Short mmCIF file of C-alpha atoms in Angstrom, two decimals:
data_model
loop_
_atom_site.label_atom_id
_atom_site.label_comp_id
_atom_site.label_asym_id
_atom_site.label_seq_id
_atom_site.Cartn_x
_atom_site.Cartn_y
_atom_site.Cartn_z
CA MET A 1 7.74 -8.23 5.82
CA HIS A 2 4.36 -10.10 7.09
CA VAL A 3 5.59 -11.05 10.32
CA PRO A 4 3.88 -14.50 11.41
CA ASP A 5 2.90 -15.76 14.81
CA GLY A 6 5.67 -16.74 17.23
CA PHE A 7 8.28 -14.12 16.17
CA ILE A 8 7.17 -11.61 18.62
CA ASP A 9 5.93 -12.20 22.15
CA LEU A 10 2.45 -11.89 23.12
CA PRO A 11 2.63 -8.80 25.55
CA VAL A 12 4.34 -6.73 22.56
CA SER A 13 2.10 -8.23 20.22
CA ALA A 14 -0.83 -7.15 22.40
CA ALA A 15 0.66 -3.59 22.92
CA SER A 16 1.19 -3.19 19.13
CA GLY A 17 -2.59 -4.29 18.70
CA ALA A 18 -3.58 -1.33 20.67
CA VAL A 19 -1.31 0.79 18.94
CA ALA A 20 -2.59 -0.41 15.58
CA ALA A 21 -6.26 -0.03 16.65
CA GLY A 22 -5.42 3.61 17.81
CA ALA A 23 -4.09 4.32 14.44
CA VAL A 24 -7.05 2.96 12.57
CA ALA A 25 -9.33 4.85 14.55
CA VAL A 26 -7.47 8.01 13.88
CA SER A 27 -7.33 7.09 10.36
CA LEU A 28 -11.26 6.43 10.07
CA ARG A 29 -11.70 10.14 11.21
CA GLY A 30 -8.99 11.55 9.04
CA ALA A 31 -10.07 9.71 6.17
CA ARG A 32 -13.31 11.61 6.22
CA ARG A 33 -11.63 14.82 5.11
CA GLU A 34 -9.67 13.08 2.47
CA LEU A 35 -12.45 11.25 0.53
CA ASP A 36 -14.89 12.81 -1.67
CA GLU A 37 -17.44 11.39 -4.07
CA ARG A 38 -14.88 10.81 -6.79
CA THR A 39 -11.90 9.37 -4.67
CA ALA A 40 -14.03 7.20 -2.20
CA PRO A 41 -14.74 4.68 -4.88
CA LEU A 42 -11.03 4.55 -5.90
CA ALA A 43 -9.87 4.07 -2.31
CA GLY A 44 -11.07 0.40 -2.47
CA LEU A 45 -9.51 -0.18 -5.64
CA VAL A 46 -6.24 1.18 -4.40
CA ALA A 47 -6.25 -1.57 -1.68
CA ALA A 48 -7.00 -4.16 -4.27
CA PHE A 49 -4.36 -3.09 -6.51
CA ILE A 50 -1.86 -3.18 -3.74
CA PHE A 51 -2.91 -6.77 -2.73
CA ALA A 52 -2.38 -7.73 -6.56
CA VAL A 53 1.02 -6.22 -6.70
CA GLN A 54 2.06 -7.62 -3.50
CA MET A 55 1.56 -11.01 -5.03
CA LEU A 56 4.54 -10.22 -7.48
CA ASN A 57 7.76 -10.92 -5.54
CA PHE A 58 10.76 -9.74 -7.42
CA PRO A 59 14.33 -10.99 -6.93
CA VAL A 60 16.84 -8.84 -5.30
CA ALA A 61 20.09 -10.67 -4.21
CA ALA A 62 21.28 -14.02 -2.71
CA GLY A 63 18.22 -16.13 -3.16
CA THR A 64 15.97 -13.27 -1.62
CA SER A 65 13.01 -11.66 -3.22
CA GLY A 66 10.90 -8.50 -2.20
CA HIS A 67 7.22 -7.30 -2.84
CA LEU A 68 5.58 -3.89 -2.62
CA LEU A 69 4.50 -2.85 0.84
CA GLY A 70 2.44 -0.10 -0.53
CA GLY A 71 2.38 2.44 2.29
CA ALA A 72 3.80 5.15 0.11
CA LEU A 73 1.61 4.38 -3.01
CA ALA A 74 -1.50 4.55 -1.11
CA ALA A 75 -0.70 7.68 0.93
CA ILE A 76 0.29 9.57 -2.44
CA LEU A 77 -2.63 8.43 -4.22
CA VAL A 78 -5.59 8.67 -1.73
CA GLY A 79 -4.07 10.70 1.24
CA PRO A 80 -2.30 9.49 4.33
CA TYR A 81 -5.12 8.41 6.51
CA THR A 82 -6.92 6.62 3.82
CA GLY A 83 -3.66 5.10 3.04
CA VAL A 84 -3.46 3.37 6.43
CA LEU A 85 -6.85 2.01 5.96
CA CYS A 86 -5.93 0.62 2.64
CA ILE A 87 -2.94 -1.47 3.74
CA SER A 88 -4.74 -2.59 6.99
CA VAL A 89 -7.54 -4.05 4.79
CA VAL A 90 -4.96 -5.67 2.78
CA LEU A 91 -3.35 -7.20 5.62
CA LEU A 92 -6.63 -8.22 7.20
CA MET A 93 -7.74 -10.00 3.90
CA GLN A 94 -4.05 -11.64 3.57
CA GLY A 95 -4.19 -12.81 7.35
CA ILE A 96 -7.73 -14.33 7.32
CA LEU A 97 -8.18 -15.69 3.88
CA PHE A 98 -4.51 -16.67 2.80
CA ALA A 99 -2.71 -17.32 6.10
CA ASP A 100 -0.29 -14.75 5.33
CA GLY A 101 0.95 -12.76 8.35
CA GLY A 102 0.10 -14.09 11.73
CA LEU A 103 -3.34 -13.04 13.35
CA THR A 104 -1.75 -12.56 16.88
CA ALA A 105 1.00 -10.54 14.93
CA LEU A 106 -1.83 -8.34 13.23
CA GLY A 107 -1.02 -5.57 15.30
CA VAL A 108 2.65 -5.62 14.46
CA ASN A 109 2.07 -5.93 10.88
CA ILE A 110 -0.42 -2.91 10.79
CA THR A 111 2.04 -0.76 12.86
CA ASP A 112 4.94 -1.86 10.79
CA MET A 113 3.57 -1.95 7.18
CA ALA A 114 0.55 0.38 7.19
CA VAL A 115 1.44 3.01 9.88
CA VAL A 116 5.30 3.28 9.71
CA THR A 117 5.44 3.27 5.84
CA THR A 118 2.63 5.61 5.38
CA VAL A 119 3.85 8.18 7.77
CA VAL A 120 7.41 8.14 6.85
CA SER A 121 6.75 8.22 3.12
CA TYR A 122 4.14 10.95 3.30
CA VAL A 123 5.96 13.24 5.53
CA LEU A 124 9.07 12.76 3.37
CA PHE A 125 7.05 13.27 0.08
CA ARG A 126 5.35 16.29 1.47
CA ALA A 127 8.63 17.94 2.36
CA LEU A 128 9.97 17.02 -1.27
CA VAL A 129 7.24 18.36 -2.98
CA LYS A 130 7.56 21.77 -1.17
CA LEU A 131 11.25 21.97 -1.97
CA LEU A 132 10.84 21.08 -5.61
CA PRO A 133 9.07 22.91 -8.32
CA ARG A 134 5.36 22.24 -8.20
CA THR A 135 5.31 20.07 -11.41
CA ARG A 136 3.93 16.53 -12.30
CA ARG A 137 7.58 15.36 -12.57
CA SER A 138 8.51 16.49 -9.17
CA VAL A 139 5.50 14.54 -7.71
CA THR A 140 6.65 11.47 -9.45
CA VAL A 141 10.39 11.92 -8.20
CA SER A 142 9.11 12.70 -4.77
CA SER A 143 7.04 9.40 -4.72
CA PHE A 144 10.35 7.50 -5.69
CA VAL A 145 12.45 8.76 -2.93
CA ALA A 146 9.59 8.67 -0.28
CA ALA A 147 8.83 4.93 -1.37
CA LEU A 148 12.60 3.94 -1.28
CA VAL A 149 12.80 5.25 2.43
CA SER A 150 9.62 3.72 3.60
CA VAL A 151 10.94 0.27 3.14
CA PRO A 152 14.10 0.24 5.33
CA ALA A 153 11.96 2.23 7.71
CA ALA A 154 9.56 -0.61 8.22
CA ALA A 155 12.64 -2.79 8.58
CA LEU A 156 13.78 -0.88 11.30
CA ALA A 157 10.34 -0.89 12.95
CA PHE A 158 10.34 -4.59 12.79
CA THR A 159 13.73 -4.63 14.28
CA PHE A 160 12.61 -2.46 17.19
CA PHE A 161 9.61 -4.89 17.82
CA TYR A 162 12.13 -7.73 17.67
CA TRP A 163 14.51 -5.85 20.15
CA ILE A 164 11.67 -5.60 22.77
CA GLY A 165 9.73 -8.56 22.27
CA GLY A 166 11.65 -11.14 20.05
CA THR A 167 11.08 -14.78 21.15
CA THR A 168 14.46 -16.05 20.38
CA ASP A 169 17.75 -14.74 21.62
CA ILE A 170 19.42 -13.35 18.50
CA PRO A 171 21.84 -10.37 18.80
CA ILE A 172 20.02 -7.36 17.76
CA GLY A 173 22.90 -6.01 15.95
CA LYS A 174 22.76 -9.06 13.55
CA VAL A 175 18.95 -8.65 13.08
CA LEU A 176 19.39 -4.81 12.34
CA THR A 177 22.18 -5.26 9.74
CA GLY A 178 20.33 -8.42 7.90
CA MET A 179 17.04 -6.28 7.73
CA ALA A 180 18.59 -3.07 6.81
CA GLY A 181 20.80 -4.47 4.12
CA VAL A 182 18.10 -6.44 2.22
CA HIS A 183 15.33 -4.01 2.54
CA VAL A 184 17.21 -1.25 1.01
CA LEU A 185 17.38 -3.23 -1.97
CA ILE A 186 13.75 -4.20 -1.75
CA GLY A 187 13.16 -0.41 -1.43
CA ILE A 188 14.51 0.18 -4.92
CA GLY A 189 11.70 -2.00 -6.23
CA GLU A 190 9.17 -0.61 -4.21
CA ALA A 191 10.15 2.98 -5.18
CA ALA A 192 10.15 1.92 -9.09
CA ILE A 193 6.70 0.57 -8.78
CA THR A 194 5.32 3.32 -6.95
CA ALA A 195 6.90 5.99 -9.11
CA LEU A 196 5.59 4.24 -12.23
CA THR A 197 2.20 3.90 -10.86
CA VAL A 198 1.87 7.64 -9.71
CA GLY A 199 3.43 8.91 -12.69
CA ALA A 200 0.95 6.85 -14.88
CA VAL A 201 -2.06 8.12 -13.02
CA ILE A 202 -0.97 11.66 -13.08
CA ALA A 203 -0.48 11.43 -16.87
CA VAL A 204 -4.21 10.98 -17.29
CA ARG A 205 -5.84 12.02 -14.17
CA PRO A 206 -3.91 14.16 -11.86
CA ASP A 207 -7.17 15.44 -9.97
CA LEU A 208 -7.32 11.92 -8.70
CA VAL A 209 -3.96 11.73 -7.04
CA TYR A 210 -4.19 13.20 -3.54
CA GLY A 211 -0.45 14.10 -3.49
CA ALA A 212 -0.92 16.15 -6.71
CA ARG A 213 -3.72 18.26 -5.55
CA GLY A 214 -3.04 22.06 -6.54
CA LEU A 215 -1.44 20.91 -9.87
CA SER A 216 -3.24 22.30 -12.84
CA ALA A 217 -3.02 21.38 -16.45
CA PRO A 218 -1.43 24.06 -18.47
CA LEU A 219 -3.51 25.53 -21.37
CA LYS A 220 -2.18 24.13 -24.61
CA LEU A 221 -2.38 25.71 -28.03
CA ARG A 222 -1.93 24.23 -31.40
CA VAL A 223 0.85 26.02 -33.44
CA ASP A 224 1.78 24.77 -36.74
CA GLY A 225 0.16 21.41 -35.98
CA GLU A 226 1.76 20.81 -32.63
CA LEU A 227 0.49 21.54 -29.08
CA VAL A 228 2.60 24.02 -27.06
CA ASP A 229 2.15 25.33 -23.73
CA ALA A 230 0.42 28.49 -23.73
CA ASP A 231 1.58 31.86 -22.27
CA PRO A 232 1.74 31.37 -18.27
CA GLU A 233 0.08 34.57 -17.89
CA SER A 234 -3.02 33.39 -19.54
CA GLY A 235 -3.65 31.21 -16.62
CA PRO A 236 -3.79 27.55 -15.91
CA VAL A 237 -6.97 25.44 -16.91
CA PRO A 238 -7.95 23.55 -14.08
CA VAL A 239 -8.35 19.60 -14.66
CA ALA A 240 -11.96 19.21 -15.04
CA ALA A 241 -14.01 16.92 -12.61
CA ARG A 242 -14.80 13.75 -14.76
CA SER A 243 -16.25 10.27 -14.18
CA THR A 244 -14.02 7.89 -12.34
CA ARG A 245 -15.59 4.87 -14.02
CA LYS A 246 -12.94 4.29 -16.68
CA VAL A 247 -10.04 4.86 -14.34
CA TRP A 248 -11.80 2.50 -11.81
CA ALA A 249 -12.61 -0.06 -14.63
CA THR A 250 -8.97 -0.02 -16.00
CA GLY A 251 -7.48 -0.42 -12.57
CA LEU A 252 -9.66 -3.25 -11.47
CA VAL A 253 -8.92 -5.12 -14.84
CA THR A 254 -5.00 -4.40 -14.22
CA ALA A 255 -5.23 -5.78 -10.57
CA LEU A 256 -7.15 -9.10 -11.88
CA VAL A 257 -4.42 -9.54 -14.56
CA LEU A 258 -1.68 -8.98 -12.32
CA ALA A 259 -3.00 -11.44 -9.43
CA GLY A 260 -4.57 -13.85 -11.79
CA PHE A 261 -1.85 -14.17 -14.33
CA ALA A 262 1.38 -12.07 -13.82
CA SER A 263 1.65 -13.56 -10.27
CA PHE A 264 2.65 -17.08 -11.63
CA TYR A 265 5.83 -15.61 -12.66
CA ALA A 266 6.60 -14.06 -9.45
CA SER A 267 9.81 -15.16 -7.77
CA ALA A 268 9.72 -18.21 -5.64
CA ASN A 269 12.62 -17.00 -3.36
CA PRO A 270 11.78 -16.22 0.37
CA ASP A 271 11.10 -12.39 1.01
CA GLY A 272 13.36 -10.26 2.84
CA LEU A 273 12.00 -10.96 6.38
CA GLU A 274 11.77 -14.64 5.70
CA LYS A 275 15.21 -14.86 4.37
CA VAL A 276 16.78 -13.12 7.36
CA ALA A 277 14.62 -15.13 9.77
CA ALA A 278 15.92 -18.25 8.46
CA ASP A 279 19.55 -17.23 8.38
CA GLN A 280 19.39 -15.75 11.74
CA GLY A 281 17.15 -18.34 13.49
CA ILE A 282 14.61 -15.64 14.30
CA ASP A 283 11.72 -18.32 12.90
CA ARG A 284 12.69 -21.16 15.58
CA LYS A 285 9.56 -20.60 17.38
CA THR A 286 7.28 -19.66 14.51
CA GLU A 287 3.64 -20.83 15.38
CA PRO A 288 1.32 -22.44 13.03
CA HIS A 289 -0.93 -19.99 11.34
CA HIS A 290 -4.74 -19.91 12.79
CA THR A 291 -6.20 -20.15 9.36
CA ALA A 292 -3.67 -22.67 7.89
CA ASP A 293 -6.76 -24.83 6.83
CA SER A 294 -8.05 -21.92 4.69
CA PRO A 295 -9.06 -22.97 1.33
CA LEU A 296 -7.19 -20.25 0.21
CA ALA A 297 -4.06 -20.85 2.24
CA ASP A 298 -0.65 -19.90 0.48
CA TYR A 299 -2.29 -18.21 -2.21
CA GLY A 300 -3.81 -21.38 -3.82
CA VAL A 301 -7.15 -22.86 -4.01
CA ARG A 302 -7.42 -26.14 -2.20
CA ASP A 303 -7.92 -29.26 -4.35
CA LEU A 304 -6.89 -27.55 -7.38
CA ASP A 305 -3.91 -29.49 -8.62
CA ASP A 306 -2.85 -26.89 -11.60
CA ALA A 307 -0.66 -24.59 -9.95
CA ARG A 308 -1.18 -21.96 -12.50
CA ILE A 309 -5.05 -22.33 -12.19
CA SER A 310 -4.96 -22.62 -8.26
CA GLY A 311 -2.81 -19.57 -7.75
CA GLY A 312 -4.64 -17.33 -10.38
CA LEU A 313 -8.14 -18.31 -9.08
CA ALA A 314 -6.75 -17.38 -5.56
CA GLY A 315 -5.41 -14.08 -6.72
CA VAL A 316 -8.58 -13.14 -8.46
CA ILE A 317 -10.64 -13.93 -5.41
CA GLY A 318 -8.34 -11.93 -3.24
CA VAL A 319 -8.62 -8.86 -5.50
CA GLY A 320 -12.44 -9.25 -5.52
CA ALA A 321 -12.68 -9.77 -1.78
CA THR A 322 -10.35 -6.85 -1.17
CA VAL A 323 -11.89 -4.56 -3.37
CA ALA A 324 -15.48 -5.51 -1.85
CA VAL A 325 -14.27 -5.03 1.70
CA GLY A 326 -12.23 -1.79 1.12
CA SER A 327 -15.03 -0.23 -0.94
CA GLY A 328 -17.38 -0.98 1.94
CA VAL A 329 -15.15 0.45 4.36
CA PHE A 330 -14.63 3.86 2.41
CA TRP A 331 -18.46 3.87 1.47
CA VAL A 332 -19.16 4.03 5.18
CA VAL A 333 -16.51 6.56 5.96
CA ARG A 334 -17.88 8.86 3.14
CA ARG A 335 -21.32 8.44 4.31
CA ARG A 336 -20.34 9.47 7.79
CA ARG A 337 -18.63 12.64 6.44
CA THR A 338 -21.85 13.50 4.42
CA ALA A 339 -23.98 12.98 7.34
CA ALA A 340 -21.70 15.21 9.46
CA ASP A 341 -21.52 17.92 6.93
CA THR A 342 -25.29 17.72 6.79
CA VAL A 343 -25.83 18.24 10.51
CA ALA A 344 -23.15 20.94 10.45
CA ALA A 345 -24.88 22.76 7.66
CA GLY A 346 -28.34 22.34 9.40
CA GLY A 347 -26.68 23.83 12.67
CA ASN A 348 -25.43 27.02 10.72
CA ALA A 349 -28.66 27.54 9.01
#
């Protein structure tokens, strides 16, 4: 779904850039309310994890692959505003360091992959959570459905951008059919990854999942050697606020393994947008990437001949850079919230 330079004309790219900048500005303010002393350090990790998983293209059909977009996952784990920032950081790192996604198209990509996926998925997620029983399983099921819908929603958003600013004369009906069809299939993979990740985190630390706030762990009693739920009338036992260091370390190691090792086995087939663009001729006016001479372009380290080592090292560098930049952004956001709270408290004294 990374749109390269040349697919969308400059006026529409500039307009989408303004929309993206506005969305990021709103998200910076909104993220102050979502982040606290425990979740702020994890937001950078979420961005790095999404970067790593995006390197794992999975086959879908007819020589096409897909990869995680991550908007639903980020929104559910750390909140919708913070989720927009997470995906924006990932896209920025990919565009600058790895020549993945055009720089003039950065506004299109942020609007499409960060804003649309996050907003659509989180609105649907919240609606489902309210309708379903308030349980951990319901949160996981809701995350699956929300992630599934978010991918074709992003495909429709790209189709809209192409309709108003495409640089090639391709019937919009063909673009819509091609994009919607393949991205419904990719959405299934997105949904599975999102649900598995959210379910895994909920199983060990539901207090760290933004979309699961309000859930509580039922009191357990040991009866005949087995743990069983206590009488609900005895009341729930809130999940204790514990250190996030173990979760952070586990997540970082997982991201490094995925990007540094598992990515070598990812599908080499073109992703959904690349396949549709090649089949329909959308890519006829693709422009060279502005950072095509980056030493990490195309997710490999220049002058390293061994593909496994080159790709793995590039992935590790990408994870490190993303977690560093993301953590820095969210640290600043959290500090601004703390400063604002201090000023407000002083004014009320």
